[in-house]
mmCIF file of C-alpha atoms in Angstrom:
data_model
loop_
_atom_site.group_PDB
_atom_site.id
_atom_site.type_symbol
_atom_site.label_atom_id
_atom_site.label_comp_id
_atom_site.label_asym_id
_atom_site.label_seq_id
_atom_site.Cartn_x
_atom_site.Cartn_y
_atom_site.Cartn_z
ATOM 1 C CA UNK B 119 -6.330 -12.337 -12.127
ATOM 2 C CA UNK B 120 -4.874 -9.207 -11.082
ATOM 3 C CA UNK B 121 -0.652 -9.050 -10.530
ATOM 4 C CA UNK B 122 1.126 -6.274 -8.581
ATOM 5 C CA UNK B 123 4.481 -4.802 -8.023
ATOM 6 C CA UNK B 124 5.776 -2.873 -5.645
ATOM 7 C CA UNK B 125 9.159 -0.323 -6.552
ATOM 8 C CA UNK B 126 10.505 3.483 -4.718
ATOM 9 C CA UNK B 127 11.790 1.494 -1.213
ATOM 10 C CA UNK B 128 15.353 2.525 -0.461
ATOM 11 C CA UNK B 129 16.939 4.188 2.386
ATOM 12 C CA UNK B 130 16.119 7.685 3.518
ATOM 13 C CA UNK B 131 16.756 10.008 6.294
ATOM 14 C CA UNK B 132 15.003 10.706 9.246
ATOM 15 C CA UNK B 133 12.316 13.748 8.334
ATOM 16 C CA UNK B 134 12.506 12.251 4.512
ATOM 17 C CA UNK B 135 10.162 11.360 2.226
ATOM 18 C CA UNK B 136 9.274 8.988 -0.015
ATOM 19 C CA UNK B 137 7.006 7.763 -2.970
ATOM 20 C CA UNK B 138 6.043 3.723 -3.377
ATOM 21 C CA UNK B 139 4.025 2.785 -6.657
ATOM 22 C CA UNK B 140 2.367 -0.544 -6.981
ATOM 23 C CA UNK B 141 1.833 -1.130 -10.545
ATOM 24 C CA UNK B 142 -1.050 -4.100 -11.261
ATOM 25 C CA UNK B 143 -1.157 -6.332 -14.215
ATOM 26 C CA UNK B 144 -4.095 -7.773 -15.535
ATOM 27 C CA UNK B 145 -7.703 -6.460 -16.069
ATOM 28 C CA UNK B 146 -10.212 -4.906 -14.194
ATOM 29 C CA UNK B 147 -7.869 -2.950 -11.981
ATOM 30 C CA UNK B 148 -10.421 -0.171 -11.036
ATOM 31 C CA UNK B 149 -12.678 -2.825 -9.706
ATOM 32 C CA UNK B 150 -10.118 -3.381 -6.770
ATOM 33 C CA UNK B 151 -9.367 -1.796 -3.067
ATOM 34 C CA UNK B 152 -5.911 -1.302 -3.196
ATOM 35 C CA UNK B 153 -3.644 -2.272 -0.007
ATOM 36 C CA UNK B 154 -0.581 -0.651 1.303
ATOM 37 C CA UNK B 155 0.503 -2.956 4.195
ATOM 38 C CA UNK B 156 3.535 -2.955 6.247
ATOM 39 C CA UNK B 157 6.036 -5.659 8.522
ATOM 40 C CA UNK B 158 8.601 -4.665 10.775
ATOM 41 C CA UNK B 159 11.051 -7.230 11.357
ATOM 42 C CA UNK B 160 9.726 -9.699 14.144
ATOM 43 C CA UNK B 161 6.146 -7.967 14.037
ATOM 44 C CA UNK B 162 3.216 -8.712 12.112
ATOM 45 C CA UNK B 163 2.318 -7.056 8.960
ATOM 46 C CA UNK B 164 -0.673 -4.441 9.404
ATOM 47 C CA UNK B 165 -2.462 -2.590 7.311
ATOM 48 C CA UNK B 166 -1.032 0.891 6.704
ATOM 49 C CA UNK B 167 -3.635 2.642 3.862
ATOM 50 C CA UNK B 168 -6.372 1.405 2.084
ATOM 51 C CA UNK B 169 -8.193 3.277 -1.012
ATOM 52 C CA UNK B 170 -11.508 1.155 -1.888
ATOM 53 C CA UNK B 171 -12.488 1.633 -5.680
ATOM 54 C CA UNK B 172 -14.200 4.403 -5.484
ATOM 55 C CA UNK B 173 -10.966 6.592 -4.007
ATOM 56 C CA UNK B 174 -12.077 6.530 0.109
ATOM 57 C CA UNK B 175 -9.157 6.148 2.002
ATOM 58 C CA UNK B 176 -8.590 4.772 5.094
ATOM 59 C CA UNK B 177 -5.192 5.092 7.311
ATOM 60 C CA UNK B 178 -3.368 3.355 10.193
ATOM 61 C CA UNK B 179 -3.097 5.751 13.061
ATOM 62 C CA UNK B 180 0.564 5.879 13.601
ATOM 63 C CA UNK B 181 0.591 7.615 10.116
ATOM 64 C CA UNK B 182 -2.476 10.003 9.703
ATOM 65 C CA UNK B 183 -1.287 13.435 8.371
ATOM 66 C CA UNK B 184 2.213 11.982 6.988
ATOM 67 C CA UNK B 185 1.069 9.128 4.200
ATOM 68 C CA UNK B 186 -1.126 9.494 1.376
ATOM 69 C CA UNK B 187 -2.731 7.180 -0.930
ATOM 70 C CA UNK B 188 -3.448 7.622 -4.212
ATOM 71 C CA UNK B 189 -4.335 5.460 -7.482
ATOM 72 C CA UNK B 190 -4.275 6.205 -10.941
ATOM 73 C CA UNK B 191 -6.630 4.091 -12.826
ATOM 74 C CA UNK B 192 -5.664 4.964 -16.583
ATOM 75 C CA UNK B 193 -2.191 3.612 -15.342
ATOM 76 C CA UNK B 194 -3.132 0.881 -12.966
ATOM 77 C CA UNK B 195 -1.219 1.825 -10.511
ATOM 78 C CA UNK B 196 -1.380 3.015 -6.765
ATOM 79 C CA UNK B 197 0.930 5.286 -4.598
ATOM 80 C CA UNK B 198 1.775 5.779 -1.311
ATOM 81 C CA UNK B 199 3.375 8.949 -0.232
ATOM 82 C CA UNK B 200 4.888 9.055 2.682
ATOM 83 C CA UNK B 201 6.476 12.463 4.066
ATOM 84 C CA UNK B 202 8.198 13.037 7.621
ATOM 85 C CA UNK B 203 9.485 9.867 7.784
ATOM 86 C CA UNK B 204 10.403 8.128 10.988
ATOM 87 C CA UNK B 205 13.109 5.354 12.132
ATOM 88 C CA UNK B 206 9.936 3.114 13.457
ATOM 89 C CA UNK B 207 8.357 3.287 9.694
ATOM 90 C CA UNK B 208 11.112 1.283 8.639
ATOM 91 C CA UNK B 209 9.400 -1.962 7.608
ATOM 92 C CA UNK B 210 8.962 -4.305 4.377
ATOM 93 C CA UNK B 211 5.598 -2.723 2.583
ATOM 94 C CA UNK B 212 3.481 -4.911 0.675
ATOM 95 C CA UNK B 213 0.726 -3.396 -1.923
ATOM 96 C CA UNK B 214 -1.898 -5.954 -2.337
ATOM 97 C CA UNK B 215 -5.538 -6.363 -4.496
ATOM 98 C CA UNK B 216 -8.533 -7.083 -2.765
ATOM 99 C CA UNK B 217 -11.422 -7.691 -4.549
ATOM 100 C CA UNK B 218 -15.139 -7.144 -2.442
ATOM 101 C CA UNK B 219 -17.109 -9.856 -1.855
ATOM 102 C CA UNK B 220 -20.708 -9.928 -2.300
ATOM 103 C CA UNK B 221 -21.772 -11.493 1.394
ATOM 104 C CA UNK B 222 -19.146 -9.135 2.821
ATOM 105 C CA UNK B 223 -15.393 -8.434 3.459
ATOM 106 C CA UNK B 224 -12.945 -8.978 1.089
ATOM 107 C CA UNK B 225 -10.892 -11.893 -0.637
ATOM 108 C CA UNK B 226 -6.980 -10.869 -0.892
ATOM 109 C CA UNK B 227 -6.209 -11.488 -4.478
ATOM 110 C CA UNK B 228 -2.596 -10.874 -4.826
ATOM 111 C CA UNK B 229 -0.144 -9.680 -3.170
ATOM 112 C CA UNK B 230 3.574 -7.796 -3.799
ATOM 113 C CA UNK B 231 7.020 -9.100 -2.870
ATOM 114 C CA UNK B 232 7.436 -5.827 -1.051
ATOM 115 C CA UNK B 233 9.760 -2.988 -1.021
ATOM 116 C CA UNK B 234 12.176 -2.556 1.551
ATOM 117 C CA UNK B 235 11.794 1.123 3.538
ATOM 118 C CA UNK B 236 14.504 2.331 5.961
ATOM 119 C CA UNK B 237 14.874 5.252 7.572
ATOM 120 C CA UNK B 238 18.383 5.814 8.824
ATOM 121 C CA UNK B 239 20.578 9.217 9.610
#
């Protein structure tokens, strides 16, 4: 069973940017879609990047063109990148494992405590 971490939340400026790592415990990391989710405070959390096993990505809207995802297998861990940040991206964001499933979808094996992002002047 697969463990993760999330770290690199803090406080940033308006126009800032910063790096989040999820590092996963465990074995068979490169088997997993890696999730970068995110909750605002009084919203629900939503899915902000996805990158499947075999490195697709996927992104929320809102944040096409300013996040990237990335994962480094040999290291079992996953970034996100996120550059010209904005007050509304300040959220809690979650990295979570999900594993495919053979009739479909995915089972959400574990997820982060989260990492607190806000983006202040």
């Amino acid at each position: 069973q697969v463990q993760v971490v999330e770290s690199g939340g803090g406080l940033v400026q308006p126009a800032g940017s910063l790096r989040l790592s999820c590092l996963a415990s465990g074995t068979h990391f490169n088997i997993y879609t890696m999730g970068w989710y995110l909750q605002a405070r009084g919203k629900q959390r939503e899915a902000v990047a996805v990158i499947t096993d075999d490195g697709k990505t996927h992104y929320l809207d809102s944040v096409k063109g300013r996040v990237t995802t990335s994962r480094d297998n040999p290291k079992n861990t996953v970034y996100l990148q996120m550059d010209s940040l904005k007050p509304e991206d300040t959220a809690v964001y979650y990295c979570v494992a999900m594993r495919r499933l053979e009739e479909g979808g995915y089972a959400f094996d574990s997820w982060g405590q989260g990492t607190q992002v806000t983006v202040s002047s």
